[in-house]
Amino acid sequence: MNLISMERDENNLVTLTIGVDADTFHTAVSEVARREAGRYSVPGFRRGKAPRRMIETIYGPGVFYEGAVNQTYLAAYGKVVVEQDLETVEKPDIEVLDIGPEGYSFKASVHVYPEAEVSGYRGLHAYKPPVEVKIDDIDAELARLQERNARLVAVSRPIQNNDIVTLDFEGFIDDIPFDGGKAQNHQLEIGSGRFIPGFEEALIGRVSEEECQVKVTFPEDYHVDELAGEDAVFEVRIRDVKEHEMPDLDDEFAKDVSNFDTLEELRGDIREKLEKEKADKSENAFFAALNKQVRDATTVNIPECMIEEEQSYVMGDFQRGLAANGMDYATYKRVVGLSDEDMQRDMHDRARQKLTLRLGYEKIAELEGLEVPSEEIEAAYAKEKGEYGEGISQEAEDMIKRRVRRNLLIAKAIQFVKDDAFADSQPPEEVSIPHVSESEE
C-alpha cells in the first residue's frame, strides 16, 4: 500500500491516488472467496463446495475483486492519511482506477482541515466603554426593588393609569356573544396594553362597582381571523380598583428585601453589582470588537461540510436559547417574519463567521509560537473523557486530545490578542485621527 500522488486545491480538497500491492490484494481475494463462495451456484457441486477456480471460470476472474477492495481500501487510505499527517473533515469519495491480479489503485477525494492566513492582528485598537455607576443608576435599581415589593391597596377614587382593576366582561359583535370574549374576576393593569386598543383607555375615570359599555374595534392583524377588523361592544362591570403602594426607602425596607440592616449598605451592594455588571459588559464589548477585527483579518477557504456541521450546532444553540426564554422556533419565525430558508441562510452565515474566527485564532497561535503544556492537555482531556465512558478507542482518544489542544491554543491566542490590544476610551466615530502633513510623512 503506497501513495502514488497527492494534489490539494484552493478549496482544501485533497485528492490521493493510492496503490494496493498484489500480495495484499491476493490475500484479501482469498479471504473473500472463502467467505462468499457459498453465494454462488456451480453445476455438479453443492452450494459452498465448488473450488474457487470453478467459480471464477463461470462468473469471471474478478468475481471477488469488489469484496477484496472493500476489505482493503480503508486500511490503505488510513495509512496514507497518517503518513501524510492529514486532518480530514469528512468521509472520502472513493473511485477505483485500475484493478487486476497485480493489485489495484484508487483515488480518494476528501476535504481537509483548512489553514487560515491572518495579518495585522498585533496592536489592535477597540473601544472599551467606561465602567461608571451613577447615583441615578442606583436610584433606578432601588425603584425597581420598590415596585417588586409594592402592595396592592383598594382605592375609591376614579381609575388612573397603572391601577389594577378587577373586571367582569362579555363581548358582543352585532349583539351576538363571541368565543373568548367573556371573563369574570379578570385583573387588568391599566396602561399595560394587554387588551384590545381603546379598551383600557375607556376605563380611565370610572369607579369601582360601575357598570358600563366599552366600544372597540379589533385590529386588522388580530390573531383570531374571525374577529380581525370587527367592531365589538363589551358589557363591563368594575368589581374593584387597586393601586400600587410603594414601601418607604428606609432601613426597614433594606431589611425586608435584603440581608442588610441599613439602606446605605443596600445601596453599596447595588453599586458593587452594577459595577461588576458594567465591567462585564465593557469587557464583552471590547472583546467583540477585537473578534470582529481578527475575523476581518482572516482569509480562509472553509469546506462546506465543515460549515454545515457547525451550522447544526449553531441552530441547536439558538433553539435552546429560545426555549430558555419561553419561545419555540416556529413562533419566533412567525414573529420576526422569516422563512425556513431565511433562517438557514442566517445560521449558515453565523457558522461560517464562527469557524473563520476560530481558524484565525489558531493561525495566530501558530504564528506566535504559542504552546500548551502536556499536563494542561491531559487535565482537560481527563474531564472530557468522562463523558465517553470506559473502553474509548485510540482513534477517539486522539480525536479528543486534538480538539482539547486546539481549544486551549485558541484560548491562549485570544489572551495574546487581548493583552496586545489597546483599549480606546472613545467610540470609533469619536476617535480623532491626527492630521499628518506631507513633511511629517
Coordinates of C-alpha atoms in Angstrom, one line a residue:
M1 CA 0.0 0.0 0.0
N2 CA 1.6 3.3 -1.1
L3 CA 0.9 6.8 -2.1
I4 CA 1.2 7.4 -5.9
S5 CA 0.3 11.1 -5.9
M6 CA -1.4 13.8 -3.9
E7 CA -3.0 17.0 -5.0
R8 CA -4.6 19.8 -3.0
D9 CA -6.7 22.6 -4.5
E10 CA -7.6 26.1 -3.2
N11 CA -10.8 24.7 -1.6
N12 CA -8.8 22.3 0.7
L13 CA -9.9 19.3 -1.3
V14 CA -7.1 16.7 -1.3
T15 CA -7.0 14.0 -4.0
L16 CA -4.9 11.0 -3.1
T17 CA -4.0 8.3 -5.6
I18 CA -3.2 5.1 -3.7
G19 CA -1.9 1.7 -4.8
V20 CA -2.6 -1.6 -3.1
D21 CA 0.1 -4.2 -3.9
A22 CA -0.5 -7.7 -5.3
D23 CA 0.3 -9.6 -2.1
T24 CA -2.2 -7.6 -0.1
F25 CA -4.8 -7.8 -2.8
H26 CA -4.3 -11.6 -3.3
T27 CA -4.7 -12.3 0.4
A28 CA -7.9 -10.2 0.5
V29 CA -9.3 -12.0 -2.6
S30 CA -8.6 -15.4 -1.0
E31 CA -10.3 -14.4 2.3
V32 CA -13.4 -13.0 0.4
A33 CA -13.6 -16.2 -1.7
R34 CA -13.6 -18.4 1.3
R35 CA -16.2 -16.3 3.0
E36 CA -18.5 -15.8 0.0
A37 CA -18.2 -18.9 -2.1
G38 CA -21.5 -20.2 -0.7
R39 CA -23.3 -17.4 -2.5
Y40 CA -22.6 -18.9 -6.0
S41 CA -24.2 -21.9 -7.7
V42 CA -21.9 -24.3 -9.7
P43 CA -23.3 -27.3 -11.6
G44 CA -22.2 -30.6 -10.0
F45 CA -21.2 -29.0 -6.7
R46 CA -23.2 -28.4 -3.5
R47 CA -23.5 -24.7 -2.7
G48 CA -20.3 -23.6 -1.0
K49 CA -18.3 -26.7 -2.1
A50 CA -17.2 -25.6 -5.5
P51 CA -13.5 -24.7 -5.9
R52 CA -12.7 -21.1 -6.3
R53 CA -11.2 -21.6 -9.8
M54 CA -14.6 -23.1 -10.9
I55 CA -16.5 -20.1 -9.6
E56 CA -14.0 -17.7 -11.3
T57 CA -14.3 -19.6 -14.5
I58 CA -18.1 -19.3 -14.6
Y59 CA -18.6 -15.8 -13.0
G60 CA -15.4 -14.2 -14.2
P61 CA -11.9 -13.8 -12.7
G62 CA -12.9 -10.6 -10.9
V63 CA -15.9 -12.0 -9.1
F64 CA -14.3 -11.5 -5.7
Y65 CA -12.5 -8.2 -6.5
E66 CA -15.2 -5.9 -5.2
G67 CA -15.2 -7.6 -1.8
A68 CA -11.4 -7.5 -1.7
V69 CA -11.4 -3.8 -2.5
N70 CA -14.0 -3.1 0.2
Q71 CA -11.8 -5.1 2.7
T72 CA -8.6 -3.3 2.0
Y73 CA -9.1 0.3 0.7
L74 CA -9.9 1.8 4.2
A75 CA -6.7 0.5 5.7
A76 CA -4.7 1.8 2.7
Y77 CA -6.4 5.1 2.8
G78 CA -5.9 5.4 6.6
K79 CA -2.2 4.5 6.3
V80 CA -1.6 7.3 3.8
V81 CA -3.6 9.9 5.8
V82 CA -1.4 9.1 8.9
E83 CA 1.8 9.2 6.9
Q84 CA 1.0 12.5 5.3
D85 CA -0.3 13.9 8.6
L86 CA -3.7 14.9 7.0
E87 CA -6.6 16.0 9.2
T88 CA -9.7 15.1 7.3
V89 CA -13.1 16.6 8.0
E90 CA -15.4 14.2 6.2
K91 CA -15.5 10.7 4.7
P92 CA -13.6 10.3 1.4
D93 CA -15.2 9.8 -2.0
I94 CA -13.6 6.6 -3.5
E95 CA -13.0 5.8 -7.2
V96 CA -11.3 2.6 -8.2
L97 CA -8.9 3.3 -11.1
D98 CA -7.2 0.1 -12.2
I99 CA -7.7 -3.4 -10.8
G100 CA -6.2 -6.8 -11.7
P101 CA -4.1 -9.7 -10.4
E102 CA -1.2 -7.3 -9.8
G103 CA -3.4 -5.3 -7.3
Y104 CA -5.3 -2.1 -7.8
S105 CA -5.2 1.7 -7.4
F106 CA -7.9 4.1 -6.3
K107 CA -8.5 7.8 -6.0
A108 CA -9.7 9.2 -2.6
S109 CA -11.0 12.7 -2.6
V110 CA -11.5 14.3 0.8
H111 CA -11.6 17.8 2.3
V112 CA -9.0 18.5 5.0
Y113 CA -8.9 20.9 7.9
P114 CA -8.2 24.4 6.3
E115 CA -5.3 26.6 7.2
A116 CA -6.0 30.3 7.5
E117 CA -3.9 33.4 6.7
V118 CA -4.0 36.3 9.2
S119 CA -2.3 39.6 9.1
G120 CA -2.5 42.8 11.1
Y121 CA -3.6 41.2 14.4
R122 CA -1.0 42.9 16.6
G123 CA -1.7 46.1 18.5
L124 CA -5.4 46.3 17.7
H125 CA -7.5 49.2 18.9
A126 CA -11.0 48.7 20.2
Y127 CA -13.5 50.8 22.2
K128 CA -13.9 49.8 25.8
P129 CA -16.9 51.5 27.4
P130 CA -16.1 53.2 30.7
V131 CA -17.3 51.5 33.9
E132 CA -19.2 54.2 35.6
V133 CA -22.1 53.8 38.1
K134 CA -24.1 57.0 38.7
I135 CA -26.4 57.8 41.6
D136 CA -29.3 57.7 39.1
D137 CA -28.4 54.1 38.3
I138 CA -28.6 53.1 41.9
D139 CA -31.8 55.0 42.4
A140 CA -33.3 53.3 39.4
E141 CA -32.4 49.9 40.8
L142 CA -33.9 50.8 44.1
A143 CA -37.1 52.0 42.4
R144 CA -37.4 48.6 40.7
L145 CA -37.0 46.9 44.1
Q146 CA -39.8 49.1 45.4
E147 CA -42.1 48.2 42.5
R148 CA -41.4 44.5 43.1
N149 CA -42.2 44.8 46.7
A150 CA -45.2 47.2 46.4
R151 CA -48.5 46.2 48.0
L152 CA -51.9 46.4 46.2
V153 CA -54.4 48.5 48.2
A154 CA -58.0 49.3 47.3
V155 CA -58.9 52.9 46.3
S156 CA -62.2 54.6 46.0
R157 CA -61.1 57.3 43.5
P158 CA -61.6 57.1 39.7
I159 CA -59.3 54.8 37.7
Q160 CA -55.9 56.1 36.7
N161 CA -53.1 54.7 34.6
N162 CA -51.1 51.9 36.3
D163 CA -54.1 50.9 38.5
I164 CA -55.1 47.3 38.8
V165 CA -58.8 46.7 38.1
T166 CA -60.8 43.6 38.6
L167 CA -63.5 43.2 35.9
D168 CA -66.4 41.0 34.7
F169 CA -67.0 41.5 31.0
E170 CA -68.6 40.0 28.0
G171 CA -68.1 41.0 24.3
F172 CA -70.7 41.1 21.5
I173 CA -70.5 41.6 17.8
D174 CA -73.8 42.6 16.2
D175 CA -75.4 41.7 19.6
I176 CA -74.0 38.2 19.4
P177 CA -71.5 36.9 22.0
F178 CA -68.2 35.6 20.5
D179 CA -65.9 32.9 21.7
G180 CA -63.3 34.1 24.2
G181 CA -65.0 37.4 24.9
K182 CA -66.2 36.6 28.4
A183 CA -64.4 36.6 31.7
Q184 CA -65.1 37.1 35.4
N185 CA -62.7 38.5 38.1
H186 CA -60.2 39.3 35.4
Q187 CA -57.3 41.5 36.6
L188 CA -56.0 44.2 34.2
E189 CA -53.3 46.8 34.7
I190 CA -54.4 50.0 33.1
G191 CA -51.9 51.2 30.5
S192 CA -50.3 47.8 30.1
G193 CA -51.5 47.5 26.5
R194 CA -52.6 43.9 27.1
F195 CA -56.1 44.4 25.9
I196 CA -57.7 45.5 22.6
P197 CA -56.7 49.0 21.7
G198 CA -59.1 51.5 23.3
F199 CA -60.4 49.2 26.0
E200 CA -58.1 50.2 28.8
E201 CA -58.3 53.9 27.9
A202 CA -62.1 53.7 28.1
L203 CA -61.9 52.6 31.8
I204 CA -59.9 55.7 33.0
G205 CA -62.1 57.9 35.1
R206 CA -64.6 55.2 36.0
V207 CA -65.0 53.8 39.6
S208 CA -65.5 50.6 41.5
E209 CA -68.9 48.9 41.1
E210 CA -69.6 50.9 38.0
E211 CA -71.2 49.1 35.0
C212 CA -70.6 50.4 31.5
Q213 CA -70.3 49.7 27.8
V214 CA -66.9 49.8 26.0
K215 CA -66.9 50.0 22.2
V216 CA -63.7 48.9 20.4
T217 CA -62.5 47.8 17.0
F218 CA -60.3 44.7 16.7
P219 CA -57.1 45.3 14.8
E220 CA -56.9 44.2 11.2
D221 CA -54.0 41.9 12.1
Y222 CA -55.7 40.4 15.2
H223 CA -54.6 36.8 15.7
V224 CA -58.2 35.4 15.5
D225 CA -59.2 35.8 11.9
E226 CA -62.9 35.9 12.7
L227 CA -62.5 38.9 14.9
A228 CA -60.0 40.9 12.9
G229 CA -61.3 44.3 11.9
E230 CA -64.7 43.8 13.6
D231 CA -66.5 46.3 15.8
A232 CA -67.3 45.0 19.3
V233 CA -69.2 46.1 22.4
F234 CA -68.2 44.9 25.8
E235 CA -70.6 44.9 28.8
V236 CA -68.3 45.6 31.7
R237 CA -68.7 45.6 35.5
I238 CA -65.8 47.0 37.6
R239 CA -65.5 45.0 40.7
D240 CA -62.7 46.9 42.4
V241 CA -59.8 49.3 41.8
K242 CA -56.4 49.0 43.4
E243 CA -53.1 50.9 43.2
H244 CA -49.5 50.0 44.0
E245 CA -48.5 51.3 47.4
M246 CA -44.7 51.7 47.4
P247 CA -42.8 51.0 50.5
D248 CA -40.7 53.8 52.0
L249 CA -37.0 53.7 51.2
D250 CA -35.5 53.3 54.6
D251 CA -33.6 50.8 56.8
E252 CA -36.7 48.7 57.3
F253 CA -37.1 48.4 53.6
A254 CA -33.4 47.3 53.3
K255 CA -34.0 44.6 56.0
D256 CA -37.2 43.3 54.2
V257 CA -35.6 42.9 50.7
S258 CA -32.0 42.0 51.5
N259 CA -29.6 40.7 54.2
F260 CA -28.5 44.2 55.1
D261 CA -29.5 46.2 58.1
T262 CA -29.4 49.7 56.6
L263 CA -30.4 51.4 53.3
E264 CA -26.8 52.6 52.9
E265 CA -25.5 49.1 53.0
L266 CA -28.0 48.1 50.4
R267 CA -27.0 51.0 48.2
G268 CA -23.4 49.9 48.5
D269 CA -24.3 46.3 47.5
I270 CA -26.3 47.6 44.5
R271 CA -23.3 49.8 43.4
E272 CA -20.9 46.8 43.6
K273 CA -23.3 44.6 41.5
L274 CA -23.8 47.3 38.9
E275 CA -20.1 47.9 38.7
K276 CA -19.5 44.2 38.0
E277 CA -22.3 44.1 35.5
K278 CA -21.0 47.1 33.7
A279 CA -17.4 45.8 33.8
D280 CA -18.5 42.5 32.3
K281 CA -20.4 44.4 29.5
S282 CA -17.5 46.6 28.9
E283 CA -15.1 43.7 28.6
N284 CA -17.5 41.8 26.3
A285 CA -17.9 44.9 24.1
F286 CA -14.1 45.2 23.9
F287 CA -13.7 41.5 23.1
A288 CA -16.4 41.5 20.5
A289 CA -14.7 44.5 18.7
L290 CA -11.4 42.6 18.7
N291 CA -13.0 39.5 17.4
K292 CA -14.5 41.3 14.5
Q293 CA -11.1 42.7 13.6
V294 CA -9.5 39.3 13.8
R295 CA -12.2 37.8 11.7
D296 CA -11.9 40.5 9.1
A297 CA -8.2 40.0 9.0
T298 CA -8.6 36.2 8.4
T299 CA -8.6 34.7 5.0
V300 CA -9.6 31.0 4.7
N301 CA -11.4 28.6 2.4
I302 CA -13.7 26.6 4.7
P303 CA -15.1 23.3 3.3
E304 CA -18.8 23.4 3.0
C305 CA -19.1 20.2 5.0
M306 CA -17.5 21.9 8.0
I307 CA -19.8 24.9 7.7
E308 CA -22.9 22.6 7.6
E309 CA -21.8 20.7 10.6
E310 CA -21.2 23.9 12.6
Q311 CA -24.5 25.2 11.3
S312 CA -26.3 22.4 13.0
Y313 CA -24.6 23.3 16.3
V314 CA -25.4 27.0 15.9
M315 CA -29.1 26.2 15.1
G316 CA -29.3 23.9 18.2
D317 CA -27.9 26.5 20.5
F318 CA -30.2 29.1 19.0
Q319 CA -33.3 27.0 19.6
R320 CA -32.3 26.1 23.1
G321 CA -31.9 29.8 23.8
L322 CA -35.4 30.5 22.5
A323 CA -36.8 27.7 24.7
A324 CA -35.0 29.1 27.8
N325 CA -36.9 32.4 27.1
G326 CA -40.2 30.6 26.7
M327 CA -40.5 30.7 22.9
D328 CA -40.4 27.9 20.3
Y329 CA -38.7 28.1 16.9
A330 CA -42.0 28.2 14.9
T331 CA -43.3 31.1 17.0
Y332 CA -40.0 33.0 16.6
K333 CA -40.1 32.7 12.8
R334 CA -43.7 33.9 12.7
V335 CA -43.0 36.9 15.0
V336 CA -39.9 38.1 13.0
G337 CA -41.5 37.2 9.7
L338 CA -38.7 34.9 8.4
S339 CA -39.0 31.7 6.4
D340 CA -37.0 28.5 7.0
E341 CA -34.8 29.5 4.0
D342 CA -34.1 32.9 5.6
M343 CA -33.2 31.2 8.9
Q344 CA -30.9 28.6 7.3
R345 CA -29.1 31.4 5.4
D346 CA -28.6 33.3 8.6
M347 CA -27.4 30.2 10.5
H348 CA -25.1 29.3 7.7
D349 CA -23.5 32.8 7.8
R350 CA -23.2 32.6 11.6
A351 CA -21.5 29.2 11.3
R352 CA -19.0 30.5 8.7
Q353 CA -18.2 33.5 10.8
K354 CA -17.6 31.4 13.9
L355 CA -15.3 29.0 12.1
T356 CA -13.4 31.9 10.4
L357 CA -12.7 33.4 13.8
R358 CA -11.6 30.1 15.4
L359 CA -9.3 29.3 12.4
G360 CA -7.9 32.9 12.6
Y361 CA -7.0 32.4 16.3
E362 CA -5.5 29.0 15.6
K363 CA -3.2 30.6 13.0
I364 CA -2.3 33.4 15.4
A365 CA -1.3 30.7 17.9
E366 CA 0.9 29.2 15.3
L367 CA 2.5 32.4 14.2
E368 CA 3.3 33.4 17.8
G369 CA 4.7 30.0 18.6
L370 CA 2.2 29.5 21.4
E371 CA 2.3 26.1 23.1
V372 CA 0.1 24.1 25.5
P373 CA 2.0 22.1 28.2
S374 CA 1.2 18.4 28.0
E375 CA -0.1 18.5 31.6
E376 CA -2.8 21.0 30.6
I377 CA -3.9 18.9 27.7
E378 CA -4.0 15.8 29.9
A379 CA -6.0 17.6 32.6
A380 CA -8.5 18.9 30.1
Y381 CA -8.7 15.5 28.3
A382 CA -9.4 13.8 31.6
K383 CA -12.5 16.0 32.1
E384 CA -13.8 15.3 28.6
K385 CA -13.0 11.6 28.6
G386 CA -15.5 11.0 31.4
E387 CA -18.4 11.9 29.0
Y388 CA -17.4 9.0 26.7
G389 CA -17.3 6.2 29.4
E390 CA -14.8 3.4 29.5
G391 CA -13.3 1.5 26.6
I392 CA -12.6 4.5 24.4
S393 CA -10.7 3.7 21.2
Q394 CA -7.3 5.0 20.5
E395 CA -8.7 6.8 17.5
A396 CA -11.4 8.5 19.6
E397 CA -8.7 9.4 22.2
D398 CA -6.5 11.0 19.6
M399 CA -9.5 13.0 18.3
I400 CA -10.5 14.3 21.7
K401 CA -6.9 15.3 22.6
R402 CA -6.5 17.1 19.2
R403 CA -9.7 19.1 19.9
V404 CA -8.7 19.8 23.5
R405 CA -5.2 21.1 22.4
R406 CA -6.9 23.2 19.7
N407 CA -9.3 24.8 22.1
L408 CA -6.5 25.5 24.6
L409 CA -4.4 27.1 21.9
I410 CA -7.3 29.3 20.8
A411 CA -7.8 30.4 24.4
K412 CA -4.1 31.4 24.6
A413 CA -4.3 33.2 21.2
I414 CA -7.3 35.1 22.4
Q415 CA -5.5 36.2 25.6
F416 CA -2.5 37.2 23.5
V417 CA -4.6 39.4 21.2
K418 CA -6.3 41.0 24.3
D419 CA -3.0 41.6 26.1
D420 CA -1.5 43.1 22.9
A421 CA -4.5 45.4 22.1
F422 CA -5.2 49.0 23.1
A423 CA -8.5 49.9 24.8
D424 CA -9.8 53.2 23.4
S425 CA -11.8 55.4 25.7
Q426 CA -14.0 56.9 22.9
P427 CA -16.3 55.1 20.5
P428 CA -14.8 54.7 17.0
E429 CA -16.8 57.6 15.5
E430 CA -15.4 59.9 18.2
V431 CA -11.8 58.9 18.0
S432 CA -9.9 61.7 16.3
I433 CA -7.2 60.9 13.8
P434 CA -4.4 63.4 13.9
H435 CA -3.6 65.1 10.6
V436 CA -0.1 64.2 9.3
S437 CA 1.4 66.8 7.0
E438 CA 3.5 65.9 4.0
S439 CA 6.7 66.9 5.8
E440 CA 5.9 64.7 8.7
E441 CA 5.3 61.7 6.4

